[in-house]
């Protein structure tokens, strides 16, 4: 199946730093979703984006729906230890209209160095 | 509280055995999904169901079976035909009718002895 490319694959940062990650696709997406997964748990929805150019915040997290509809970005400001986890982007390609299947990114693993 | 529950949290299987993983949701969602996640990997779709008594194969359906007899339940059976069943299994649901946002359960880790 189709995959979304996330970068970077992993990040090692110090507490208090800002974090940026992105997700790109070769096809157009109608919706972009960002999830966070902690070890041994299911992914939790962080932010959902529905319009090209949309910028949405959830606390210290901000995500943007790219103008080309083929990419999305997630930023975390002033990172704290509980931000550790794997961040996944996901969305239904435009070709999936009427079908709720999602395509998931490969994930960005965030580690915070004490 | 509304949500998705999966049981058990850990499951051990002997080679050649079938095992069934439970997934229940009380969100009144029409659509339900099963994913497999291997260490350090993303999520791969096994099966999905958009409505009761109907389901479709995902990208890696071989060696798995499902049923959708009730709206709130979508059990997954890992059969002996699945040669590499050790993985983390995640169930999700969405409201359907074109709403793409999926909500996940806590997962079941399956280990083969």
GROMACS .gro file of C-alpha atoms in nm:
model
  227
    1UNK     CA    1   0.000   0.000   0.000
    2UNK     CA    2   0.089   0.365  -0.024
    3UNK     CA    3   0.320   0.511   0.241
    4UNK     CA    4   0.379   0.853   0.380
    5UNK     CA    5   0.738   0.959   0.432
    6UNK     CA    6   0.812   1.115   0.767
    7UNK     CA    7   1.130   1.293   0.862
    8UNK     CA    8   1.333   1.279   1.060
    9UNK     CA    9   1.303   0.912   1.156
   10UNK     CA   10   1.433   0.993   1.503
   11UNK     CA   11   1.525   1.297   1.707
   12UNK     CA   12   1.736   1.337   2.018
   13UNK     CA   13   1.679   1.674   2.183
   14UNK     CA   14   1.724   1.843   2.517
   15UNK     CA   15   1.432   1.940   2.734
   16UNK     CA   16   1.310   2.287   2.646
   17UNK     CA   17   1.404   2.269   2.279
   18UNK     CA   18   1.153   2.312   1.999
   19UNK     CA   19   1.081   2.019   1.767
   20UNK     CA   20   0.984   2.014   1.400
   21UNK     CA   21   0.887   1.715   1.191
   22UNK     CA   22   0.716   1.670   0.858
   23UNK     CA   23   0.528   1.425   0.646
   24UNK     CA   24   0.521   1.409   0.266
   25UNK     CA   25   0.328   1.214   0.008
   26UNK     CA   26   0.336   1.168  -0.366
   27UNK     CA   27  -0.043   1.207  -0.383
   28UNK     CA   28  -0.294   1.462  -0.261
   29UNK     CA   29  -0.455   1.417   0.080
   30UNK     CA   30  -0.792   1.552   0.193
   31UNK     CA   31  -0.717   1.529   0.564
   32UNK     CA   32  -0.402   1.513   0.771
   33UNK     CA   33  -0.399   1.354   1.117
   34UNK     CA   34  -0.119   1.355   1.371
   35UNK     CA   35  -0.098   1.084   1.638
   36UNK     CA   36   0.138   1.019   1.927
   37UNK     CA   37   0.217   0.668   2.048
   38UNK     CA   38   0.384   0.589   2.378
   39UNK     CA   39   0.557   0.254   2.437
   40UNK     CA   40   0.311  -0.033   2.467
   41UNK     CA   41   0.007   0.186   2.405
   42UNK     CA   42  -0.222   0.271   2.117
   43UNK     CA   43  -0.178   0.594   1.917
   44UNK     CA   44  -0.361   0.898   2.052
   45UNK     CA   45  -0.495   1.165   1.818
   46UNK     CA   46  -0.322   1.501   1.865
   47UNK     CA   47  -0.442   1.723   1.581
   48UNK     CA   48  -0.666   1.687   1.275
   49UNK     CA   49  -0.636   1.916   0.971
   50UNK     CA   50  -0.904   1.945   0.704
   51UNK     CA   51  -0.812   2.237   0.474
   52UNK     CA   52  -0.503   2.322   0.270
   53UNK     CA   53  -0.309   2.593   0.451
   54UNK     CA   54  -0.484   2.527   0.782
   55UNK     CA   55  -0.278   2.590   1.094
   56UNK     CA   56  -0.409   2.432   1.414
   57UNK     CA   57  -0.272   2.431   1.767
   58UNK     CA   58  -0.323   2.200   2.062
   59UNK     CA   59  -0.134   2.341   2.359
   60UNK     CA   60   0.236   2.341   2.273
   61UNK     CA   61   0.169   2.151   1.950
   62UNK     CA   62   0.106   2.321   1.617
   63UNK     CA   63   0.035   2.145   1.289
   64UNK     CA   64  -0.009   2.275   0.937
   65UNK     CA   65  -0.178   2.133   0.628
   66UNK     CA   66   0.056   2.207   0.336
   67UNK     CA   67  -0.064   2.428   0.051
   68UNK     CA   68   0.015   2.159  -0.207
   69UNK     CA   69  -0.201   1.910  -0.006
   70UNK     CA   70   0.093   1.669  -0.027
   71UNK     CA   71   0.259   1.752   0.303
   72UNK     CA   72   0.203   1.842   0.665
   73UNK     CA   73   0.418   1.970   0.950
   74UNK     CA   74   0.409   1.925   1.326
   75UNK     CA   75   0.593   2.152   1.570
   76UNK     CA   76   0.631   2.108   1.944
   77UNK     CA   77   0.748   2.407   2.142
   78UNK     CA   78   0.946   2.395   2.465
   79UNK     CA   79   0.963   2.015   2.483
   80UNK     CA   80   0.910   1.836   2.814
   81UNK     CA   81   0.986   1.476   2.917
   82UNK     CA   82   0.630   1.355   2.857
   83UNK     CA   83   0.664   1.447   2.488
   84UNK     CA   84   0.873   1.131   2.440
   85UNK     CA   85   0.713   0.886   2.199
   86UNK     CA   86   0.659   0.811   1.833
   87UNK     CA   87   0.468   1.064   1.625
   88UNK     CA   88   0.274   0.939   1.324
   89UNK     CA   89   0.109   1.132   1.046
   90UNK     CA   90  -0.188   0.975   0.867
   91UNK     CA   91  -0.454   1.058   0.617
   92UNK     CA   92  -0.690   0.927   0.354
   93UNK     CA   93  -0.554   0.987   0.002
   94UNK     CA   94  -0.801   1.169  -0.223
   95UNK     CA   95  -0.839   0.845  -0.417
   96UNK     CA   96  -0.998   0.690  -0.107
   97UNK     CA   97  -1.310   0.905  -0.129
   98UNK     CA   98  -1.599   0.717   0.031
   99UNK     CA   99  -1.356   0.480   0.199
  100UNK     CA  100  -1.228   0.554   0.547
  101UNK     CA  101  -0.896   0.372   0.512
  102UNK     CA  102  -0.598   0.569   0.634
  103UNK     CA  103  -0.240   0.565   0.515
  104UNK     CA  104   0.013   0.599   0.799
  105UNK     CA  105   0.356   0.752   0.801
  106UNK     CA  106   0.665   0.563   0.911
  107UNK     CA  107   0.686   0.762   1.236
  108UNK     CA  108   0.928   1.002   1.404
  109UNK     CA  109   1.072   0.876   1.734
  110UNK     CA  110   1.134   1.160   1.980
  111UNK     CA  111   1.382   1.110   2.264
  112UNK     CA  112   1.460   1.376   2.522
  113UNK     CA  113   1.810   1.384   2.663
  114UNK     CA  114   1.827   1.478   3.033
  115UNK     CA  115  -1.647   0.670   2.957
  116UNK     CA  116  -1.663   0.609   2.584
  117UNK     CA  117  -1.376   0.434   2.423
  118UNK     CA  118  -1.221   0.127   2.269
  119UNK     CA  119  -1.111  -0.170   2.477
  120UNK     CA  120  -0.885  -0.453   2.371
  121UNK     CA  121  -0.821  -0.769   2.560
  122UNK     CA  122  -0.604  -0.927   2.669
  123UNK     CA  123  -0.310  -0.686   2.700
  124UNK     CA  124  -0.065  -0.975   2.647
  125UNK     CA  125  -0.136  -1.305   2.475
  126UNK     CA  126   0.081  -1.609   2.434
  127UNK     CA  127   0.027  -1.860   2.156
  128UNK     CA  128   0.179  -2.196   2.089
  129UNK     CA  129   0.277  -2.269   1.732
  130UNK     CA  130  -0.013  -2.417   1.536
  131UNK     CA  131  -0.281  -2.261   1.755
  132UNK     CA  132  -0.546  -2.013   1.658
  133UNK     CA  133  -0.600  -1.721   1.894
  134UNK     CA  134  -0.869  -1.453   1.902
  135UNK     CA  135  -0.810  -1.092   2.002
  136UNK     CA  136  -1.103  -0.894   2.133
  137UNK     CA  137  -1.196  -0.538   2.037
  138UNK     CA  138  -1.502  -0.360   2.173
  139UNK     CA  139  -1.613   0.003   2.131
  140UNK     CA  140  -1.897   0.199   2.289
  141UNK     CA  141  -1.857   0.506   2.068
  142UNK     CA  142  -2.142   0.402   1.839
  143UNK     CA  143  -1.894   0.400   1.550
  144UNK     CA  144  -1.984   0.226   1.226
  145UNK     CA  145  -1.630   0.151   1.108
  146UNK     CA  146  -1.368  -0.062   1.281
  147UNK     CA  147  -1.013  -0.158   1.187
  148UNK     CA  148  -0.731  -0.396   1.280
  149UNK     CA  149  -0.365  -0.301   1.241
  150UNK     CA  150  -0.043  -0.485   1.301
  151UNK     CA  151   0.267  -0.304   1.428
  152UNK     CA  152   0.613  -0.462   1.433
  153UNK     CA  153   0.900  -0.322   1.644
  154UNK     CA  154   1.015   0.013   1.512
  155UNK     CA  155   0.761   0.002   1.231
  156UNK     CA  156   0.447   0.185   1.132
  157UNK     CA  157   0.095   0.047   1.121
  158UNK     CA  158  -0.021  -0.199   0.858
  159UNK     CA  159  -0.390  -0.260   0.795
  160UNK     CA  160  -0.509  -0.620   0.835
  161UNK     CA  161  -0.888  -0.597   0.798
  162UNK     CA  162  -1.153  -0.329   0.822
  163UNK     CA  163  -1.529  -0.315   0.848
  164UNK     CA  164  -1.743  -0.019   0.749
  165UNK     CA  165  -2.071  -0.168   0.865
  166UNK     CA  166  -2.210  -0.466   1.055
  167UNK     CA  167  -2.190  -0.800   0.870
  168UNK     CA  168  -1.943  -0.662   0.618
  169UNK     CA  169  -1.564  -0.644   0.614
  170UNK     CA  170  -1.277  -0.610   0.367
  171UNK     CA  171  -0.918  -0.725   0.352
  172UNK     CA  172  -0.647  -0.476   0.419
  173UNK     CA  173  -0.287  -0.488   0.304
  174UNK     CA  174  -0.178  -0.795   0.506
  175UNK     CA  175  -0.491  -1.010   0.556
  176UNK     CA  176  -0.329  -1.350   0.492
  177UNK     CA  177  -0.335  -1.570   0.801
  178UNK     CA  178  -0.602  -1.361   0.974
  179UNK     CA  179  -0.982  -1.370   0.992
  180UNK     CA  180  -1.246  -1.137   1.137
  181UNK     CA  181  -1.619  -1.116   1.199
  182UNK     CA  182  -1.853  -0.823   1.253
  183UNK     CA  183  -2.175  -0.962   1.395
  184UNK     CA  184  -2.235  -0.665   1.625
  185UNK     CA  185  -2.166  -0.296   1.576
  186UNK     CA  186  -1.960  -0.269   1.891
  187UNK     CA  187  -1.741  -0.576   1.842
  188UNK     CA  188  -1.477  -0.668   1.582
  189UNK     CA  189  -1.274  -0.974   1.695
  190UNK     CA  190  -0.957  -1.074   1.510
  191UNK     CA  191  -0.844  -1.437   1.485
  192UNK     CA  192  -0.479  -1.504   1.420
  193UNK     CA  193  -0.474  -1.845   1.255
  194UNK     CA  194  -0.202  -2.106   1.237
  195UNK     CA  195  -0.152  -1.998   0.876
  196UNK     CA  196   0.006  -1.675   0.997
  197UNK     CA  197   0.372  -1.774   1.007
  198UNK     CA  198   0.505  -1.471   1.190
  199UNK     CA  199   0.231  -1.366   1.433
  200UNK     CA  200   0.446  -1.204   1.702
  201UNK     CA  201   0.351  -0.835   1.691
  202UNK     CA  202   0.154  -0.558   1.857
  203UNK     CA  203  -0.209  -0.554   1.738
  204UNK     CA  204  -0.413  -0.236   1.740
  205UNK     CA  205  -0.785  -0.196   1.693
  206UNK     CA  206  -0.939   0.134   1.587
  207UNK     CA  207  -1.280   0.277   1.506
  208UNK     CA  208  -1.424   0.576   1.325
  209UNK     CA  209  -1.773   0.712   1.294
  210UNK     CA  210  -1.792   0.625   0.924
  211UNK     CA  211  -1.989   0.824   0.668
  212UNK     CA  212  -1.668   0.972   0.532
  213UNK     CA  213  -1.525   1.072   0.872
  214UNK     CA  214  -1.165   0.964   0.854
  215UNK     CA  215  -1.047   1.024   1.211
  216UNK     CA  216  -0.972   0.692   1.376
  217UNK     CA  217  -0.949   0.632   1.749
  218UNK     CA  218  -0.731   0.352   1.880
  219UNK     CA  219  -0.752   0.098   2.157
  220UNK     CA  220  -0.460   0.023   2.392
  221UNK     CA  221  -0.336  -0.273   2.188
  222UNK     CA  222  -0.265  -0.643   2.244
  223UNK     CA  223   0.086  -0.783   2.230
  224UNK     CA  224   0.093  -1.136   2.090
  225UNK     CA  225   0.391  -1.360   2.156
  226UNK     CA  226   0.448  -1.703   2.006
  227UNK     CA  227   0.607  -1.961   2.232
   0.00000   0.00000   0.00000
